[in-house]
Amino acid sequence: MLKLNVVILAAGAGKRMQSSIPKVMHTLGGIPLLMHVINTARLLKPDRICVVIGHGGDLIRQSIVGADLVWAKQEHQLGTGHAVMQAQSYLDKEGATLILYGDVPLVSLDTLQRLITSTQEKHCALLSAFVENPSGYGRIVRNSETKAITMIVEQKDATLDQQNICEINTGIMLVPNAYLHQWLPRIGNSNAQCEYYLTDIIAMAVKEGIPVDSKQPDNYWEIIGVNNKRQLAELERIFQLERANKLMEQGVYLVDPARIDIRGELICGLEVEIDVNCVFEGIVNLHNNVRIGPNCILKNVVVDEGAIIAPYSLIEDAKIGAKCRIGPYARIRPGTRLLEEVHIGNFVEVKNSQIARRSKANHLSYIGDSIIGENVNIGAGTITCNYDGVNKHQTIIEDDVFVGSDTQLVAPIRISKGSTIGAGSTITKDTPEGALTLSRARQISYFEWKRPTKTKS
Ligand code: UD1
Ligand code: CA
């Protein structure tokens, strides 16, 4: 196998993003643009990946981990050729280098593999594309008879004729290292932008009789670059639609593929239904027959078979058991584990708690730092008072407990098996098994009492 090096250009300022964050750190599907490119590059199993950074380079290095990456610093952004020069010392003598752009996130493994495997050892190869509006791109100039590539001309240097060429340079190219080492130092900057153009090496190849091959991507969106927030948003929708299409091919029922956002990984079993406007972040695993209602947000969640998440629920770092019913309007916070057939209803917040089978909290409750047994009923408005202003304390509710509405359970506390708590109680001591416990002022009626009457002014 020939050596393969990958250079990812990511030093540009990205001024048009109008942002203090470096362009390549903006996210697509929840993942930085640059990370998409690095992930795809890794799948090629190259001998080395070198990322050229400049603007915001320190932030990029801090955010992206990878012992397999080498970083080259480009102090001043003097052009794509200059950028690759900064990586030159990391490139092998033999083999070839694949140039990728940190702001062209969706180029696919298939396309790159095709470019690499179809290119002969001593040839150069470009990824080109035919577009309706080539404005802004470098144009691929071909010999009118042989149709062989002769050079790439940048828009600003192009003649009017050349500007009409609709075959554009995507920027992605494969160059044998032996030539790259010779040609890089020869790139000059006498052009309209006074930049060192990497694209100049194509004319050098032609001059030396080195064939320049070209390939096109499988999908038009693979070569779309991001220069401003509008393009970022457009590419986000394309990306999300592609993911939605893949899910539907696997049999997931999406009510509207245009209204789903996956910012991470969404793994679905069979017969999963997802209604509109749901957001999935981190790793979300929906097992068979799970139904997600509209407007739900799930982050790092496992939902077991047959569970139903009703509209407007927010679930984070939690595990939802089989056949649970959650929401509408439920908030499940990190550290929550619900076993089978638990019901969590509207305006119920659960944090760092475990709730065993068939237990229910159907209305307006806060359950924090609790361990709740099986067949427990938590009445409306029940609050576990887990925080004393300094420390958090645990509430334990054993099996078959019934907690009446509007109860405060002041932690640390244990509500023993089979207890019944009368509505409106403030429970501060552990309760005995099987008894009715309540704390409530006695009810009094005053028969002599009269309603005040309106006084004349
Ligand atoms: C470049 C190509 C052009 C192609 C277009 C595709 C050249 C001279 N032109 O144009 O033919 O059609 O990409 O989008 O190569 N970068 C650096 N350092 C620099 C300059 C750029 O790291 O000094 C990086 C940018 O961060 C970006 C990539 O290189 O990821 C492309 O830079 P950009 O300025 O967008 O290239 P163009 O001049 O538009
Ligand atoms: Ca560009």
Short mmCIF file of C-alpha atoms and ligand atoms in Angstrom, two decimals:
data_model
loop_
_atom_site.label_atom_id
_atom_site.label_comp_id
_atom_site.label_asym_id
_atom_site.label_seq_id
_atom_site.Cartn_x
_atom_site.Cartn_y
_atom_site.Cartn_z
CA MET A 1 0.00 0.00 0.00
CA LEU A 2 1.17 3.47 -0.87
CA LYS A 3 1.43 5.96 1.91
CA LEU A 4 -1.50 8.33 2.22
CA ASN A 5 -1.26 11.70 3.93
CA VAL A 6 -4.23 13.99 4.46
CA VAL A 7 -3.94 17.75 4.84
CA ILE A 8 -7.01 19.59 6.07
CA LEU A 9 -7.01 23.35 5.47
CA ALA A 10 -8.63 25.16 8.36
CA ALA A 11 -6.70 28.38 8.88
CA GLY A 12 -9.03 30.81 7.16
CA ALA A 13 -10.59 33.62 9.17
CA GLY A 14 -14.12 33.00 8.03
CA LYS A 15 -14.85 36.72 8.30
CA ARG A 16 -18.23 36.35 6.68
CA MET A 17 -19.45 34.19 9.54
CA GLN A 18 -19.45 37.42 11.62
CA SER A 19 -18.50 35.40 14.66
CA SER A 20 -15.79 35.21 17.28
CA ILE A 21 -15.77 31.44 16.94
CA PRO A 22 -13.41 30.12 14.23
CA LYS A 23 -15.42 29.14 11.17
CA VAL A 24 -14.55 25.44 11.28
CA MET A 25 -15.79 25.19 14.88
CA HIS A 26 -19.35 26.07 13.92
CA THR A 27 -21.47 22.98 14.13
CA LEU A 28 -23.41 21.00 11.60
CA GLY A 29 -25.65 18.38 13.14
CA GLY A 30 -24.12 19.30 16.51
CA ILE A 31 -20.58 18.48 15.40
CA PRO A 32 -17.95 21.07 14.41
CA LEU A 33 -17.46 21.37 10.65
CA LEU A 34 -13.80 20.40 11.02
CA MET A 35 -14.72 17.31 13.03
CA HIS A 36 -16.86 16.03 10.15
CA VAL A 37 -13.85 16.29 7.87
CA ILE A 38 -11.49 14.68 10.39
CA ASN A 39 -13.92 11.82 10.96
CA THR A 40 -14.19 11.14 7.23
CA ALA A 41 -10.41 11.41 6.81
CA ARG A 42 -9.89 8.89 9.61
CA LEU A 43 -12.05 6.35 7.79
CA LEU A 44 -9.51 6.42 4.95
CA LYS A 45 -6.95 5.11 7.45
CA PRO A 46 -4.25 7.48 6.25
CA ASP A 47 -0.69 7.38 7.56
CA ARG A 48 -1.01 10.94 8.76
CA ILE A 49 -3.62 13.67 9.12
CA CYS A 50 -2.26 17.19 9.31
CA VAL A 51 -4.62 20.05 10.12
CA VAL A 52 -3.47 23.53 9.10
CA ILE A 53 -4.79 26.06 11.61
CA GLY A 54 -4.42 29.80 12.00
CA HIS A 55 -7.38 31.88 13.10
CA GLY A 56 -8.61 30.59 16.45
CA GLY A 57 -6.04 27.81 16.24
CA ASP A 58 -5.62 27.47 20.00
CA LEU A 59 -9.33 27.06 20.53
CA ILE A 60 -9.49 24.49 17.76
CA ARG A 61 -6.65 22.47 19.26
CA GLN A 62 -8.24 22.56 22.70
CA SER A 63 -11.60 21.41 21.43
CA ILE A 64 -10.53 18.66 19.11
CA VAL A 65 -8.86 15.67 20.64
CA GLY A 66 -6.86 13.25 18.61
CA ALA A 67 -3.46 11.79 19.26
CA ASP A 68 -3.48 10.84 15.58
CA LEU A 69 -3.57 14.47 14.39
CA VAL A 70 -0.64 16.75 13.70
CA TRP A 71 -1.20 20.47 13.69
CA ALA A 72 0.57 22.93 11.41
CA LYS A 73 0.30 26.60 12.15
CA GLN A 74 -0.21 29.13 9.39
CA GLU A 75 0.47 32.52 10.97
CA HIS A 76 -0.81 34.59 8.08
CA GLN A 77 -3.40 33.40 5.62
CA LEU A 78 -1.55 33.92 2.36
CA GLY A 79 -3.52 31.39 0.33
CA THR A 80 -4.21 27.70 -0.02
CA GLY A 81 -0.76 27.00 -1.48
CA HIS A 82 0.89 28.76 1.44
CA ALA A 83 -1.32 26.77 3.83
CA VAL A 84 -0.15 23.45 2.40
CA MET A 85 3.47 24.69 2.58
CA GLN A 86 3.05 24.88 6.37
CA ALA A 87 2.23 21.17 6.38
CA GLN A 88 5.01 20.17 4.02
CA SER A 89 7.46 19.04 6.69
CA TYR A 90 4.90 16.51 7.92
CA LEU A 91 4.39 14.92 4.53
CA ASP A 92 6.07 11.67 3.54
CA LYS A 93 8.54 11.49 0.68
CA GLU A 94 6.57 8.83 -1.15
CA GLY A 95 2.88 8.17 -1.49
CA ALA A 96 0.32 10.90 -2.01
CA THR A 97 -1.42 13.69 -0.16
CA LEU A 98 -5.14 14.29 -0.18
CA ILE A 99 -6.10 17.93 0.40
CA LEU A 100 -9.39 18.52 2.18
CA TYR A 101 -11.06 21.72 3.39
CA GLY A 102 -12.18 22.15 6.98
CA ASP A 103 -15.19 24.14 5.83
CA VAL A 104 -16.43 21.54 3.33
CA PRO A 105 -17.83 19.13 5.88
CA LEU A 106 -19.91 16.62 3.96
CA VAL A 107 -17.53 15.13 1.44
CA SER A 108 -18.16 11.40 1.65
CA LEU A 109 -15.88 8.48 2.26
CA ASP A 110 -17.14 6.83 -0.94
CA THR A 111 -16.24 9.80 -3.09
CA LEU A 112 -12.78 10.14 -1.57
CA GLN A 113 -12.11 6.43 -1.86
CA ARG A 114 -13.14 6.54 -5.50
CA LEU A 115 -10.81 9.48 -6.10
CA ILE A 116 -7.92 7.64 -4.45
CA THR A 117 -8.38 4.16 -5.86
CA SER A 118 -9.04 5.29 -9.41
CA THR A 119 -5.95 7.48 -9.57
CA GLN A 120 -2.76 5.91 -10.83
CA GLU A 121 0.34 6.17 -8.74
CA LYS A 122 2.05 9.04 -10.52
CA HIS A 123 -1.06 10.97 -11.51
CA CYS A 124 -2.70 13.96 -9.88
CA ALA A 125 -6.44 13.96 -9.37
CA LEU A 126 -9.06 16.60 -8.69
CA LEU A 127 -12.55 16.44 -7.41
CA SER A 128 -14.48 18.70 -9.77
CA ALA A 129 -18.16 19.45 -10.10
CA PHE A 130 -20.50 20.80 -12.75
CA VAL A 131 -22.62 23.58 -11.32
CA GLU A 132 -25.22 25.99 -12.66
CA ASN A 133 -23.66 29.00 -11.03
CA PRO A 134 -19.87 28.68 -10.91
CA SER A 135 -19.40 32.18 -9.51
CA GLY A 136 -16.68 32.42 -6.89
CA TYR A 137 -15.09 29.08 -7.66
CA GLY A 138 -11.90 28.24 -9.48
CA ARG A 139 -12.69 26.98 -13.01
CA ILE A 140 -11.30 23.81 -14.53
CA VAL A 141 -9.77 24.71 -17.88
CA ARG A 142 -9.52 21.86 -20.40
CA ASN A 143 -7.85 21.45 -23.75
CA SER A 144 -10.60 22.01 -26.32
CA GLU A 145 -9.60 18.95 -28.33
CA THR A 146 -8.23 16.37 -25.91
CA LYS A 147 -10.45 17.58 -23.01
CA ALA A 148 -7.46 17.06 -20.76
CA ILE A 149 -7.22 19.42 -17.80
CA THR A 150 -4.72 22.18 -18.48
CA MET A 151 -5.10 24.42 -15.44
CA ILE A 152 -7.33 25.88 -12.78
CA VAL A 153 -8.06 29.54 -12.98
CA GLU A 154 -9.50 31.50 -10.07
CA GLN A 155 -12.59 33.60 -10.71
CA LYS A 156 -10.68 36.84 -10.15
CA ASP A 157 -8.00 35.88 -12.67
CA ALA A 158 -10.34 34.37 -15.24
CA THR A 159 -11.08 35.77 -18.68
CA LEU A 160 -14.75 36.22 -19.59
CA ASP A 161 -14.63 32.98 -21.57
CA GLN A 162 -13.16 31.12 -18.65
CA GLN A 163 -15.79 32.57 -16.35
CA ASN A 164 -18.42 30.79 -18.43
CA ILE A 165 -16.93 27.38 -17.59
CA CYS A 166 -19.31 25.50 -15.35
CA GLU A 167 -16.88 22.83 -14.21
CA ILE A 168 -15.48 24.06 -10.92
CA ASN A 169 -12.65 23.10 -8.61
CA THR A 170 -13.99 21.77 -5.33
CA GLY A 171 -10.53 22.28 -3.86
CA ILE A 172 -10.18 18.62 -2.96
CA MET A 173 -7.21 17.05 -4.74
CA LEU A 174 -4.76 14.21 -4.59
CA VAL A 175 -1.12 14.87 -5.41
CA PRO A 176 1.84 12.47 -5.31
CA ASN A 177 4.15 13.59 -2.52
CA ALA A 178 7.26 13.48 -4.69
CA TYR A 179 5.75 16.19 -6.91
CA LEU A 180 4.17 18.14 -4.11
CA HIS A 181 7.57 18.56 -2.47
CA GLN A 182 8.95 19.90 -5.76
CA TRP A 183 6.05 22.14 -6.67
CA LEU A 184 5.06 23.78 -3.39
CA PRO A 185 8.21 25.95 -3.19
CA ARG A 186 7.61 27.09 -6.76
CA ILE A 187 4.15 28.54 -6.15
CA GLY A 188 4.23 32.31 -6.48
CA ASN A 189 1.71 35.00 -5.65
CA SER A 190 1.60 37.14 -8.76
CA ASN A 191 -2.14 36.99 -9.30
CA ALA A 192 -5.20 39.14 -8.74
CA GLN A 193 -5.35 38.32 -5.01
CA CYS A 194 -1.57 38.25 -4.37
CA GLU A 195 -2.12 34.83 -2.80
CA TYR A 196 -0.18 31.60 -3.07
CA TYR A 197 -2.67 29.43 -4.96
CA LEU A 198 -2.43 25.70 -4.45
CA THR A 199 -4.29 25.38 -7.72
CA ASP A 200 -1.18 26.59 -9.56
CA ILE A 201 0.36 23.14 -9.18
CA ILE A 202 -2.10 21.83 -11.75
CA ALA A 203 -0.49 23.89 -14.50
CA MET A 204 2.91 22.71 -13.23
CA ALA A 205 1.79 19.09 -13.51
CA VAL A 206 0.57 19.63 -17.04
CA LYS A 207 3.82 21.33 -18.00
CA GLU A 208 5.78 18.34 -16.73
CA GLY A 209 3.53 15.91 -18.56
CA ILE A 210 1.95 14.51 -15.39
CA PRO A 211 -1.65 13.51 -16.12
CA VAL A 212 -4.35 15.24 -14.08
CA ASP A 213 -7.44 13.08 -13.64
CA SER A 214 -10.79 14.23 -12.34
CA LYS A 215 -13.71 12.68 -10.56
CA GLN A 216 -17.07 14.04 -9.46
CA PRO A 217 -18.81 13.51 -6.13
CA ASP A 218 -21.83 11.22 -5.86
CA ASN A 219 -23.98 13.95 -4.31
CA TYR A 220 -24.09 17.67 -5.03
CA TRP A 221 -23.98 18.56 -1.33
CA GLU A 222 -20.66 16.85 -0.71
CA ILE A 223 -18.72 19.82 -2.00
CA ILE A 224 -20.74 22.62 -0.48
CA GLY A 225 -18.56 24.91 1.58
CA VAL A 226 -19.64 27.12 4.42
CA ASN A 227 -18.76 30.79 4.25
CA ASN A 228 -21.59 32.46 6.14
CA LYS A 229 -24.38 31.60 8.53
CA ARG A 230 -26.92 31.42 5.77
CA GLN A 231 -24.93 28.72 3.99
CA LEU A 232 -24.43 26.97 7.31
CA ALA A 233 -28.18 26.88 7.90
CA GLU A 234 -28.83 25.68 4.34
CA LEU A 235 -26.29 22.89 4.67
CA GLU A 236 -27.75 21.95 8.05
CA ARG A 237 -31.14 21.34 6.42
CA ILE A 238 -29.54 19.28 3.65
CA PHE A 239 -27.63 17.26 6.22
CA GLN A 240 -30.71 16.70 8.38
CA LEU A 241 -32.81 15.66 5.40
CA GLU A 242 -30.16 13.11 4.41
CA ARG A 243 -30.25 11.66 7.91
CA ALA A 244 -34.03 11.66 7.94
CA ASN A 245 -34.04 9.80 4.61
CA LYS A 246 -31.66 7.18 6.01
CA LEU A 247 -33.91 6.66 9.04
CA MET A 248 -36.96 6.27 6.82
CA GLU A 249 -35.09 3.75 4.68
CA GLN A 250 -34.53 1.77 7.88
CA GLY A 251 -38.26 1.85 8.53
CA VAL A 252 -38.57 4.70 11.01
CA TYR A 253 -41.85 6.57 10.63
CA LEU A 254 -41.12 10.28 10.51
CA VAL A 255 -44.22 12.40 10.31
CA ASP A 256 -42.23 15.07 8.47
CA PRO A 257 -38.61 14.44 7.43
CA ALA A 258 -38.10 18.18 7.10
CA ARG A 259 -38.82 18.71 10.77
CA ILE A 260 -36.30 16.66 12.69
CA ASP A 261 -32.91 17.64 14.10
CA ILE A 262 -30.30 15.07 14.97
CA ARG A 263 -27.27 16.56 16.65
CA GLY A 264 -25.30 13.43 17.34
CA GLU A 265 -26.37 9.86 16.80
CA LEU A 266 -29.93 8.54 16.71
CA ILE A 267 -30.27 4.77 16.74
CA CYS A 268 -33.75 3.38 16.11
CA GLY A 269 -35.28 -0.06 16.42
CA LEU A 270 -38.29 -1.31 14.48
CA GLU A 271 -41.60 0.51 14.20
CA VAL A 272 -40.33 3.67 15.81
CA GLU A 273 -42.49 6.76 15.25
CA ILE A 274 -41.24 10.30 15.57
CA ASP A 275 -43.57 13.25 15.28
CA VAL A 276 -42.55 16.73 14.15
CA ASN A 277 -40.01 19.14 15.64
CA CYS A 278 -38.06 16.74 17.80
CA VAL A 279 -34.40 17.36 18.61
CA PHE A 280 -32.03 14.51 19.38
CA GLU A 281 -28.65 15.30 20.90
CA GLY A 282 -25.68 13.16 21.89
CA ILE A 283 -26.43 9.46 21.59
CA VAL A 284 -30.10 8.60 21.62
CA ASN A 285 -31.26 5.03 21.37
CA LEU A 286 -34.94 4.35 20.66
CA HIS A 287 -35.85 0.68 20.90
CA ASN A 288 -38.65 -1.09 19.04
CA ASN A 289 -42.12 0.48 18.98
CA VAL A 290 -41.11 3.67 20.74
CA ARG A 291 -43.26 6.69 19.93
CA ILE A 292 -42.06 10.23 20.33
CA GLY A 293 -44.66 12.99 20.23
CA PRO A 294 -44.11 16.39 18.67
CA ASN A 295 -41.69 18.95 20.11
CA CYS A 296 -39.66 16.63 22.33
CA ILE A 297 -35.98 17.07 23.09
CA LEU A 298 -33.91 14.02 23.99
CA LYS A 299 -30.22 14.15 24.85
CA ASN A 300 -28.19 11.03 25.65
CA VAL A 301 -31.22 8.90 26.33
CA VAL A 302 -32.10 5.24 26.01
CA VAL A 303 -35.80 4.56 25.56
CA ASP A 304 -36.80 0.91 25.90
CA GLU A 305 -39.42 -0.94 23.87
CA GLY A 306 -42.88 0.43 23.56
CA ALA A 307 -42.39 3.55 25.65
CA ILE A 308 -44.35 6.64 24.68
CA ILE A 309 -42.93 10.11 25.03
CA ALA A 310 -45.81 12.56 24.78
CA PRO A 311 -45.43 16.09 23.33
CA TYR A 312 -43.16 18.77 24.75
CA SER A 313 -41.06 16.52 26.93
CA LEU A 314 -37.40 17.23 27.67
CA ILE A 315 -35.26 14.25 28.64
CA GLU A 316 -31.53 14.35 29.33
CA ASP A 317 -28.97 11.69 30.38
CA ALA A 318 -31.65 9.24 31.37
CA LYS A 319 -32.90 5.75 30.77
CA ILE A 320 -36.60 5.25 30.15
CA GLY A 321 -37.90 1.71 30.70
CA ALA A 322 -40.12 -0.35 28.47
CA LYS A 323 -43.73 0.80 28.14
CA CYS A 324 -43.20 3.94 30.20
CA ARG A 325 -45.43 6.91 29.44
CA ILE A 326 -43.75 10.25 29.72
CA GLY A 327 -45.32 13.67 29.40
CA PRO A 328 -46.79 15.69 27.89
CA TYR A 329 -44.63 18.46 29.36
CA ALA A 330 -42.36 16.23 31.43
CA ARG A 331 -38.83 17.14 32.36
CA ILE A 332 -36.49 14.24 33.04
CA ARG A 333 -33.07 15.35 34.16
CA PRO A 334 -29.67 13.64 34.33
CA GLY A 335 -29.23 10.51 36.39
CA THR A 336 -32.81 9.35 36.06
CA ARG A 337 -33.59 5.71 35.53
CA LEU A 338 -37.17 4.62 35.07
CA LEU A 339 -37.99 0.92 35.07
CA GLU A 340 -40.89 -0.59 33.13
CA GLU A 341 -44.32 1.00 32.88
CA VAL A 342 -43.55 4.07 34.91
CA HIS A 343 -45.81 7.05 34.21
CA ILE A 344 -44.47 10.55 34.48
CA GLY A 345 -47.10 13.10 33.62
CA ASN A 346 -47.39 16.79 32.87
CA PHE A 347 -45.22 19.30 34.69
CA VAL A 348 -43.36 16.63 36.58
CA GLU A 349 -39.63 17.08 37.02
CA VAL A 350 -37.48 14.07 37.88
CA LYS A 351 -33.78 14.42 38.67
CA ASN A 352 -31.18 11.82 39.62
CA SER A 353 -33.79 9.32 40.69
CA GLN A 354 -34.67 5.72 40.16
CA ILE A 355 -38.30 4.74 39.88
CA ALA A 356 -39.31 1.08 39.81
CA ARG A 357 -42.04 -0.64 37.88
CA ARG A 358 -45.56 0.66 37.51
CA SER A 359 -45.01 3.66 39.74
CA LYS A 360 -46.67 6.92 38.77
CA ALA A 361 -46.23 10.62 39.24
CA ASN A 362 -48.81 12.04 36.93
CA HIS A 363 -49.10 15.72 37.77
CA LEU A 364 -47.04 18.73 38.89
CA SER A 365 -44.32 17.14 41.02
CA TYR A 366 -40.62 17.38 41.76
CA ILE A 367 -38.77 14.18 42.41
CA GLY A 368 -35.08 14.69 43.09
CA ASP A 369 -32.36 12.38 44.44
CA SER A 370 -34.94 9.70 45.14
CA ILE A 371 -35.24 5.97 45.04
CA ILE A 372 -38.83 4.94 44.49
CA GLY A 373 -40.08 1.35 44.62
CA GLU A 374 -42.77 -0.45 42.63
CA ASN A 375 -46.44 0.46 42.44
CA VAL A 376 -45.97 3.79 44.13
CA ASN A 377 -48.44 6.56 43.48
CA ILE A 378 -47.15 10.08 43.87
CA GLY A 379 -50.06 12.51 44.15
CA ALA A 380 -50.27 15.82 42.31
CA GLY A 381 -48.06 18.55 43.65
CA THR A 382 -45.78 16.31 45.68
CA ILE A 383 -42.28 17.67 46.25
CA THR A 384 -39.20 15.93 47.51
CA CYS A 385 -37.41 18.65 49.45
CA ASN A 386 -33.94 17.38 48.63
CA TYR A 387 -31.95 20.54 49.28
CA ASP A 388 -31.42 22.23 52.63
CA GLY A 389 -29.67 25.19 51.09
CA VAL A 390 -26.26 23.59 51.43
CA ASN A 391 -26.47 19.87 50.79
CA LYS A 392 -28.62 17.47 48.80
CA HIS A 393 -30.36 14.59 50.61
CA GLN A 394 -32.01 11.40 49.51
CA THR A 395 -35.65 10.38 49.62
CA ILE A 396 -36.48 6.68 49.71
CA ILE A 397 -40.02 5.61 48.95
CA GLU A 398 -40.56 1.87 49.25
CA ASP A 399 -42.96 -0.34 47.27
CA ASP A 400 -46.74 0.20 47.33
CA VAL A 401 -46.63 3.65 48.91
CA PHE A 402 -49.43 6.13 48.24
CA VAL A 403 -48.46 9.77 48.62
CA GLY A 404 -51.43 12.12 48.80
CA SER A 405 -51.49 15.34 46.81
CA ASP A 406 -49.56 18.44 47.82
CA THR A 407 -47.14 16.63 50.09
CA GLN A 408 -43.63 17.72 50.95
CA LEU A 409 -41.17 14.97 51.80
CA VAL A 410 -38.27 16.60 53.61
CA ALA A 411 -35.13 14.61 52.87
CA PRO A 412 -33.29 12.65 54.12
CA ILE A 413 -36.34 10.53 54.64
CA ARG A 414 -37.69 7.01 54.17
CA ILE A 415 -41.33 6.33 53.42
CA SER A 416 -41.68 2.67 54.32
CA LYS A 417 -43.44 -0.02 52.35
CA GLY A 418 -47.16 0.31 52.08
CA SER A 419 -47.33 3.72 53.77
CA THR A 420 -50.12 6.10 52.92
CA ILE A 421 -49.41 9.80 53.28
CA GLY A 422 -52.41 12.06 53.75
CA ALA A 423 -52.77 14.93 51.31
CA GLY A 424 -51.23 18.24 52.25
CA SER A 425 -48.66 16.77 54.62
CA THR A 426 -45.17 17.95 55.37
CA ILE A 427 -43.35 14.76 56.27
CA THR A 428 -40.10 15.22 58.15
CA LYS A 429 -39.67 11.82 59.84
CA ASP A 430 -39.46 8.31 58.44
CA THR A 431 -42.88 6.68 58.26
CA PRO A 432 -43.78 3.22 59.58
CA GLU A 433 -44.79 0.40 57.21
CA GLY A 434 -48.39 0.10 56.24
CA ALA A 435 -49.73 3.04 58.30
CA LEU A 436 -51.52 6.23 57.32
CA THR A 437 -49.28 9.16 58.18
CA LEU A 438 -50.25 12.76 57.86
CA SER A 439 -49.30 16.12 59.25
CA ARG A 440 -52.04 18.60 58.95
CA ALA A 441 -53.63 21.26 61.14
CA ARG A 442 -57.08 20.19 62.27
CA GLN A 443 -59.94 21.56 60.24
CA ILE A 444 -62.11 24.06 62.09
CA SER A 445 -65.45 25.64 61.15
CA TYR A 446 -66.72 28.94 62.75
CA PHE A 447 -70.49 29.21 62.59
CA GLU A 448 -70.61 32.70 64.07
CA TRP A 449 -68.31 34.08 61.40
CA LYS A 450 -69.86 36.55 58.94
CA ARG A 451 -68.47 37.67 55.61
CA PRO A 452 -67.45 41.31 55.62
CA THR A 453 -69.83 43.62 53.74
CA LYS A 454 -68.80 46.49 51.52
CA THR A 455 -68.48 49.77 53.43
CA LYS A 456 -69.96 52.93 51.80
CA SER A 457 -67.36 55.57 51.00
C1 UD1 B 1 -10.36 27.76 -3.25
C2 UD1 B 1 -9.73 27.36 -4.56
C3 UD1 B 1 -10.78 27.40 -5.66
C4 UD1 B 1 -11.94 26.51 -5.31
C5 UD1 B 1 -12.50 26.89 -3.95
C6 UD1 B 1 -13.50 25.90 -3.52
C7 UD1 B 1 -7.43 28.11 -4.48
C8 UD1 B 1 -6.47 29.16 -4.88
N1 UD1 B 1 -8.68 28.29 -4.87
O1 UD1 B 1 -10.82 29.09 -3.37
O2 UD1 B 1 -10.23 26.98 -6.89
O3 UD1 B 1 -12.94 26.62 -6.28
O4 UD1 B 1 -11.45 26.90 -2.95
O5 UD1 B 1 -14.15 26.35 -2.37
O6 UD1 B 1 -7.05 27.15 -3.84
N2 UD1 B 1 -7.26 28.37 3.81
C9 UD1 B 1 -6.20 28.33 4.67
N3 UD1 B 1 -5.23 29.25 4.56
C10 UD1 B 1 -5.23 30.22 3.63
C11 UD1 B 1 -6.31 30.26 2.74
C12 UD1 B 1 -7.31 29.33 2.84
O7 UD1 B 1 -6.15 27.46 5.55
O8 UD1 B 1 -4.29 31.01 3.61
C13 UD1 B 1 -8.32 27.39 3.93
C14 UD1 B 1 -9.63 27.99 4.33
O9 UD1 B 1 -9.79 27.99 5.72
C15 UD1 B 1 -10.62 27.06 3.66
C16 UD1 B 1 -9.89 26.58 2.42
O10 UD1 B 1 -8.51 26.80 2.67
O11 UD1 B 1 -10.92 25.95 4.44
C17 UD1 B 1 -10.31 27.32 1.17
O12 UD1 B 1 -10.08 28.69 1.34
P1 UD1 B 1 -10.91 29.78 0.59
O13 UD1 B 1 -10.39 31.10 0.92
O14 UD1 B 1 -12.36 29.54 0.82
O15 UD1 B 1 -10.56 29.40 -0.91
P2 UD1 B 1 -11.01 30.15 -2.18
O16 UD1 B 1 -10.07 31.26 -2.42
O17 UD1 B 1 -12.44 30.45 -2.07
CA CA B 2 -14.32 29.34 -0.11
#
